[in-house]
CSV table of C-alpha atoms in Angstrom, one decimal:
chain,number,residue,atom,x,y,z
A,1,UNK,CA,2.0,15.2,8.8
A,2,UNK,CA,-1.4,15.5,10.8
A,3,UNK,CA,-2.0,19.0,11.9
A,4,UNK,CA,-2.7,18.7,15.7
A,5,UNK,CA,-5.6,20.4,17.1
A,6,UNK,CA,-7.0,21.6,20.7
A,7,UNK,CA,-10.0,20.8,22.0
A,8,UNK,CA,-12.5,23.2,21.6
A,9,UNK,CA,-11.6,22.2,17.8
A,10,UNK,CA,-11.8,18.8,18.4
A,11,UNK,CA,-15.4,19.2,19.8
A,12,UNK,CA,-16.7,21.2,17.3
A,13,UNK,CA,-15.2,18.6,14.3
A,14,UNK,CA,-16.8,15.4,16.8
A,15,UNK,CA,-20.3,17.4,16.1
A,16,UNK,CA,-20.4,17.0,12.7
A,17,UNK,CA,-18.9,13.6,12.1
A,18,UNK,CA,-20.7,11.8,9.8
A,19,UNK,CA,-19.1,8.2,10.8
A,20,UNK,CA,-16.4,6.9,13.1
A,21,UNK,CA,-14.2,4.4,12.8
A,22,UNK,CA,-11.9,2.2,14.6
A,23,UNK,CA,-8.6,2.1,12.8
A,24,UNK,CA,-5.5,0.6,13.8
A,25,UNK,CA,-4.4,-2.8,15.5
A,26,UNK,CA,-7.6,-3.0,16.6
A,27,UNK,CA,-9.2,-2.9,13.2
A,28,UNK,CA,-7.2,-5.8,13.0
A,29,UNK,CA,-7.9,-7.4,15.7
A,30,UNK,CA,-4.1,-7.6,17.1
A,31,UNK,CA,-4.7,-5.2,19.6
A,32,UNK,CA,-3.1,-6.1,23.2
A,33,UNK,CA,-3.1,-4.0,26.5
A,34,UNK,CA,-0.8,-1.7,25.4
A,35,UNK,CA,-2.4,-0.9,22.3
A,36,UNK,CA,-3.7,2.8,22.0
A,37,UNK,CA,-7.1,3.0,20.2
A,38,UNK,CA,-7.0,5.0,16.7
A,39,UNK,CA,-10.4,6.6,15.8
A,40,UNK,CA,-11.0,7.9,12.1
A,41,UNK,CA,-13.8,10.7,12.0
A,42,UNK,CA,-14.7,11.4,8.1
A,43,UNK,CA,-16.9,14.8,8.8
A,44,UNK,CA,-19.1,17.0,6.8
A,45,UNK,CA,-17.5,19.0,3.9
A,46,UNK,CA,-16.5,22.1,5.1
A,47,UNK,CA,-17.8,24.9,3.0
A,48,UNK,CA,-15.0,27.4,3.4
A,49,UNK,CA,-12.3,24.2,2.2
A,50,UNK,CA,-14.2,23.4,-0.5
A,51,UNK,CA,-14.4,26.9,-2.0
A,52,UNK,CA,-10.8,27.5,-0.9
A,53,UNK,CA,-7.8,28.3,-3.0
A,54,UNK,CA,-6.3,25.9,0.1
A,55,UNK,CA,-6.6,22.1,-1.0
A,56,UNK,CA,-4.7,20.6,1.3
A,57,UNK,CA,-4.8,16.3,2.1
A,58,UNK,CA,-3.8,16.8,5.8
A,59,UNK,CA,-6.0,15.2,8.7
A,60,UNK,CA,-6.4,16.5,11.7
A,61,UNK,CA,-5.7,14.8,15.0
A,62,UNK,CA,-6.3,15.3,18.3
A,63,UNK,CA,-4.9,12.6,20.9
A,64,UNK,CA,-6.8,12.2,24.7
A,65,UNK,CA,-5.5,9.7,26.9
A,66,UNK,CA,-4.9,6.8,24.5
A,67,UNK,CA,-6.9,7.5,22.0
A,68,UNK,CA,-5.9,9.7,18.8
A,69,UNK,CA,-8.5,10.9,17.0
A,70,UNK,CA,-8.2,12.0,12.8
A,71,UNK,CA,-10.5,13.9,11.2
A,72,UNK,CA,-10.9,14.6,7.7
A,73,UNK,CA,-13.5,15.5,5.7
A,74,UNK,CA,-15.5,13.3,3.1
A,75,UNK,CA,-14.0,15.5,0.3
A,76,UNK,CA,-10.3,14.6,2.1
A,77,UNK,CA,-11.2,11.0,2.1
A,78,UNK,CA,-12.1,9.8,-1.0
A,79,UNK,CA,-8.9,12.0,-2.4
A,80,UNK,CA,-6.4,10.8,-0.3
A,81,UNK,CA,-8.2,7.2,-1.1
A,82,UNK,CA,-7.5,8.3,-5.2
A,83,UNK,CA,-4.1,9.3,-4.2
A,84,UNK,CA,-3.0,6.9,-2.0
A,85,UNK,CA,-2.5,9.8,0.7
A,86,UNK,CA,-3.6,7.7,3.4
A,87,UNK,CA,-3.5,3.9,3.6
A,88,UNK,CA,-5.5,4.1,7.0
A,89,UNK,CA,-8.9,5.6,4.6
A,90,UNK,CA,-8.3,2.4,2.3
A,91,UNK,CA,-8.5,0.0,5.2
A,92,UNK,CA,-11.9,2.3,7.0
A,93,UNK,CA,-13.8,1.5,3.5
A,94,UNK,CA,-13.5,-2.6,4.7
A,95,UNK,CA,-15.0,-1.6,8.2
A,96,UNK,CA,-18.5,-2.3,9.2
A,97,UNK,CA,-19.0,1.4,9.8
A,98,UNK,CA,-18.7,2.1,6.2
A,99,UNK,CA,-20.1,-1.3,4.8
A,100,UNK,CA,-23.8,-0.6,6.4
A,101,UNK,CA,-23.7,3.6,6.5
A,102,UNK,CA,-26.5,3.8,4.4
A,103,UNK,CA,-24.7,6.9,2.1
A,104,UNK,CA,-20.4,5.5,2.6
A,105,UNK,CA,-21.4,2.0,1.4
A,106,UNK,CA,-21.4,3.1,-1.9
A,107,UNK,CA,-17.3,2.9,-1.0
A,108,UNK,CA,-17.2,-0.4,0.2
A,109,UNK,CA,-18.9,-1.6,-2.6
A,110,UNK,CA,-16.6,0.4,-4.4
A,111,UNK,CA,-13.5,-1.1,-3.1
A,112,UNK,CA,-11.7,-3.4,-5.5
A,113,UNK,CA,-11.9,-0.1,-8.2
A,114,UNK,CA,-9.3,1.7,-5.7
A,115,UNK,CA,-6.7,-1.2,-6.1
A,116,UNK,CA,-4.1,1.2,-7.9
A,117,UNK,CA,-0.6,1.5,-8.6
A,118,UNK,CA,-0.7,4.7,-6.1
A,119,UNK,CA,-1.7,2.8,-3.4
A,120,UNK,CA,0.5,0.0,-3.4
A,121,UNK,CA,3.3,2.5,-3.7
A,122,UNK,CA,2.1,4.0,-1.0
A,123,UNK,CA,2.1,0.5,1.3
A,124,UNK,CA,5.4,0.1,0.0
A,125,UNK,CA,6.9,2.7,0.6
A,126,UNK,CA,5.6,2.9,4.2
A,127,UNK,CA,7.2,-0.6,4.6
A,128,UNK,CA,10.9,1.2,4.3
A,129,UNK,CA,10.1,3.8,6.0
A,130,UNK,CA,9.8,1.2,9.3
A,131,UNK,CA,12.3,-0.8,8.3
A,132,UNK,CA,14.8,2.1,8.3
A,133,UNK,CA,12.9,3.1,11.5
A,134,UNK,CA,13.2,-0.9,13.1
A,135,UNK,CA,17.2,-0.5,11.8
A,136,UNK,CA,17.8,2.4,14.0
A,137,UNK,CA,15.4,1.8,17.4
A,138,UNK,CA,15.3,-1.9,16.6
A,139,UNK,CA,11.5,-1.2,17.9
A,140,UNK,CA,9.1,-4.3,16.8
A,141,UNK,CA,6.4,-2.1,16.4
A,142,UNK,CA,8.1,-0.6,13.1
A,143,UNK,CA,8.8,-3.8,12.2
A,144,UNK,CA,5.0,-5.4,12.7
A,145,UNK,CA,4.0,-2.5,10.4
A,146,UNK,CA,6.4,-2.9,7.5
A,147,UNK,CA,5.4,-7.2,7.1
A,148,UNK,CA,1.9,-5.9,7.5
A,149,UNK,CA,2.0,-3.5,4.9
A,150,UNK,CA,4.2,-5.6,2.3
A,151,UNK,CA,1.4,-8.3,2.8
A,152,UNK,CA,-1.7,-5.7,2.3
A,153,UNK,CA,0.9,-4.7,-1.2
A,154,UNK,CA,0.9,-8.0,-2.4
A,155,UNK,CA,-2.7,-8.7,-2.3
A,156,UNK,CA,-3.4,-6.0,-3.8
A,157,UNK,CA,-1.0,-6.4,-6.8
A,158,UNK,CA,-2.2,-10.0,-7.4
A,159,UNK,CA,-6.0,-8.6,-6.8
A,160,UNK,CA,-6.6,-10.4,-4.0
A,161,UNK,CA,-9.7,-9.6,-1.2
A,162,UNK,CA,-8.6,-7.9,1.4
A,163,UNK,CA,-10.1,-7.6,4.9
A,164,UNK,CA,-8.9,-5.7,8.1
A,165,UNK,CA,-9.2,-9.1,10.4
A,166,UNK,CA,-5.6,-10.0,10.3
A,167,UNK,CA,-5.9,-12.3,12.9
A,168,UNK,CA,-7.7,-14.5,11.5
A,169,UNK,CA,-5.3,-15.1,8.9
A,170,UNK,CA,-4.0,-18.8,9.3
A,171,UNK,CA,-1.0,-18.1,7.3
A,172,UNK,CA,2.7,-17.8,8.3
A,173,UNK,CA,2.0,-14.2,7.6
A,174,UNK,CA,-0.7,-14.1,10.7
A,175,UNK,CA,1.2,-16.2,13.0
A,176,UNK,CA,4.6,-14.0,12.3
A,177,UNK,CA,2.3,-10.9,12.9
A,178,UNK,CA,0.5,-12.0,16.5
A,179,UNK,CA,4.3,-13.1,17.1
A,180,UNK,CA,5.9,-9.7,16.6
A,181,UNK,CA,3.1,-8.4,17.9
A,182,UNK,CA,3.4,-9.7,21.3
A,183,UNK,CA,7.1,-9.9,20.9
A,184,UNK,CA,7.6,-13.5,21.0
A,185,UNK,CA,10.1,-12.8,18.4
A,186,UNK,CA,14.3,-12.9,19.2
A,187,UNK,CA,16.7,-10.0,18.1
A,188,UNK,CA,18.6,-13.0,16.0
A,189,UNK,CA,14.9,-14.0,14.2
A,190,UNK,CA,14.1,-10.0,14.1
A,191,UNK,CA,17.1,-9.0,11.9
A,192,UNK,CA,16.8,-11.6,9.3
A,193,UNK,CA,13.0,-10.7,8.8
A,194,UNK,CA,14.0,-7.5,8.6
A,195,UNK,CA,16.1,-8.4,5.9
A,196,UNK,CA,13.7,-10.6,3.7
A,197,UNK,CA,11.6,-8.0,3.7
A,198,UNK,CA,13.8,-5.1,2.4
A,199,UNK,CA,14.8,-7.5,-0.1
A,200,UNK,CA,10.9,-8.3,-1.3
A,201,UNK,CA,9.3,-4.6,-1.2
A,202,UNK,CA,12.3,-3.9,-3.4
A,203,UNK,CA,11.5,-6.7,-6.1
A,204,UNK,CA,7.7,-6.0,-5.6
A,205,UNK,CA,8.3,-2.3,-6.5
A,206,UNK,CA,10.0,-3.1,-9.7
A,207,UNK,CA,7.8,-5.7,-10.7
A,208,UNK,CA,5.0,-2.4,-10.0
A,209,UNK,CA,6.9,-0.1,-12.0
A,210,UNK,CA,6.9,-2.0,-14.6
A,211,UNK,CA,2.7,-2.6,-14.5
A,212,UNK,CA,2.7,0.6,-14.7
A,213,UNK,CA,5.1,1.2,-17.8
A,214,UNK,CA,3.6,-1.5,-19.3
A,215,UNK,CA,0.0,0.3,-18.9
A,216,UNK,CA,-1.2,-3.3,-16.8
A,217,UNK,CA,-2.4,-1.5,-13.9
A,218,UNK,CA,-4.3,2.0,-13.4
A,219,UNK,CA,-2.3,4.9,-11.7
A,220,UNK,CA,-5.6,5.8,-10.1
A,221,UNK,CA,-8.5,4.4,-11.7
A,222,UNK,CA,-10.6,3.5,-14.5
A,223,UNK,CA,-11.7,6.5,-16.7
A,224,UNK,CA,-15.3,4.9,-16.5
A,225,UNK,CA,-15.3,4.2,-12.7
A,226,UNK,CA,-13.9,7.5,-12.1
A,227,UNK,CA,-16.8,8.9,-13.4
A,228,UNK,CA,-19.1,6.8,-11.3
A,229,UNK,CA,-17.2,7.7,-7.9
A,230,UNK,CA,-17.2,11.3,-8.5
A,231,UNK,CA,-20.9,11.7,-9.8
A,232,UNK,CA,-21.6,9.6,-6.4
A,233,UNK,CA,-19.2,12.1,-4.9
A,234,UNK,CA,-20.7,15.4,-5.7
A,235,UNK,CA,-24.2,14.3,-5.3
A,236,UNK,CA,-24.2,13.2,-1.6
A,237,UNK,CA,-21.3,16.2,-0.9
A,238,UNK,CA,-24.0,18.6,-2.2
A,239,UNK,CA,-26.4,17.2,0.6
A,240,UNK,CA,-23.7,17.2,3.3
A,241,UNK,CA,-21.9,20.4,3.4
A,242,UNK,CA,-21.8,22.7,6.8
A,243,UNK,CA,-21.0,26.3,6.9
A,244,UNK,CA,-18.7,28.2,9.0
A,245,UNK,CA,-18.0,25.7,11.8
A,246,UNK,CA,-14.4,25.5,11.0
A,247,UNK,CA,-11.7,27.2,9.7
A,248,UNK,CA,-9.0,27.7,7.1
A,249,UNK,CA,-5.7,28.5,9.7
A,250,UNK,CA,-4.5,25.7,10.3
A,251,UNK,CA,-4.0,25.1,6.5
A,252,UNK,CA,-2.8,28.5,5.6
A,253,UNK,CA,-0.2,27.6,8.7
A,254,UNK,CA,0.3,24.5,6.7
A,255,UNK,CA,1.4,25.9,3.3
A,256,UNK,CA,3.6,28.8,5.7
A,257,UNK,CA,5.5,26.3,7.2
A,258,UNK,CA,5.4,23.4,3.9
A,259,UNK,CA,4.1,20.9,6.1
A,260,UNK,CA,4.6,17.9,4.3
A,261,UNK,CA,2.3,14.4,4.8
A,262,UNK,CA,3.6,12.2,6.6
A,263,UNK,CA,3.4,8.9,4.4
């Protein structure tokens, strides 16, 4: 779960944002008129955090009008990108804002090593989460989200390139998604894609368990590579830390309460 914030907080994490990026449908480039805009701010590394007994891997979010914003720090990022916290940091690496950011395109160049069994879980899992959500609201938003997230799953278990322009996909699977999207979709055709697609994250997730038993595919990453991203890691954090613009209460609220992310 994101912990919500007001907005003298939000101003003073906007002032040291190091990038923002669109996120969202239209990332995608599904977005309609209805479609609220999603903003992801990666900040500076906050001092207090990263000499805190409080490692947390919440975001913050703030929503104004129809935006939401989500904060997180650099340090937050690339974690949750390790752990598979956050699917939404995974897609902001394919983003222009990250591919030419003269320090963050180390990331995008990066991207393929972040292919892990973590984050597919993570897609996957989010798929029956909507699905269970599209059973009971029969909403077709849930239901747009669950076939895009067993499609971004199954590239990434056959090592495929992925991209964040899913509308240019001329595939069944971008045609079923503008579809849904704009709900030229029935209740009859609805249910039985619902269906399939309980039926394939459930054979894709054994077929990743056993990658993973079978030592075929990297929980989180390369030893070597690991290496690599956390030497690049510490260097630029080093250079881009900020003292004592933020604080630690909303975490400490956090563990009080055993907040749990929101996956």
């Amino acid at each position: 779960m994101n912990i919500h914030i007001n907005e003298e907080e939000f101003n003073k994490l906007n002032e040291h944002t190091l990038v923002q990026i669109m996120v969202g449908s239209h990332s995608y480039g599904l977005n309609n008129e209805s479609s609220d805009k999603d903003v992801l701010n990666i900040t500076y590394n906050l001092t207090d955090n990263l000499h805190s007994l409080i490692q947390l891997h919440h975001q913050y979010q703030y929503k104004s009008n129809n935006t939401d914003y989500l904060f997180c720090s650099l340090q937050t990022f690339v974690k949750n990108l390790l752990s598979g916290d956050s699917t939404i940091n995974f897609e902001a690496i394919f983003s222009d804002e990250i591919k030419n950011h003269k320090d963050l395109c180390f990331l995008y160049n990066f991207r393929k090593n972040f292919y892990n069994y973590n984050l597919i879980r993570s897609y996957l899992g989010l798929c029956r989460r909507d699905l269970k959500a599209f059973k009971k609201e029969e909403n077709n938003k849930k239901l747009f989200h669950a076939l895009r997230g067993l499609f971004v799953a199954n590239l990434l278990f056959n090592n495929e390139e992925y991209h964040n322009d899913l509308k240019s996909l001329d595939t069944n699977t971008g045609i079923l998604l503008t579809k849904i999207k704009n709900n030229f979709i029935t209740k009859a055709e609805a249910n039985l894609l619902s269906k399939d697609l309980a039926d394939k994250v459930d054979e894709l997730r054994l077929k990743l368990n056993q990658r993973l038993n079978e030592k075929k595919i990297h929980k989180v990453m390369d030893i070597e590579k690991l290496k690599e991203l956390d030497s690049w890691f510490i260097k630029l954090s080093t250079q881009n830390v900020k003292q004592g613009f933020f604080s630690n209460d909303q975490y400490y609220t956090a563990i009080q309460e055993e907040i749990k992310y929101d996956n």
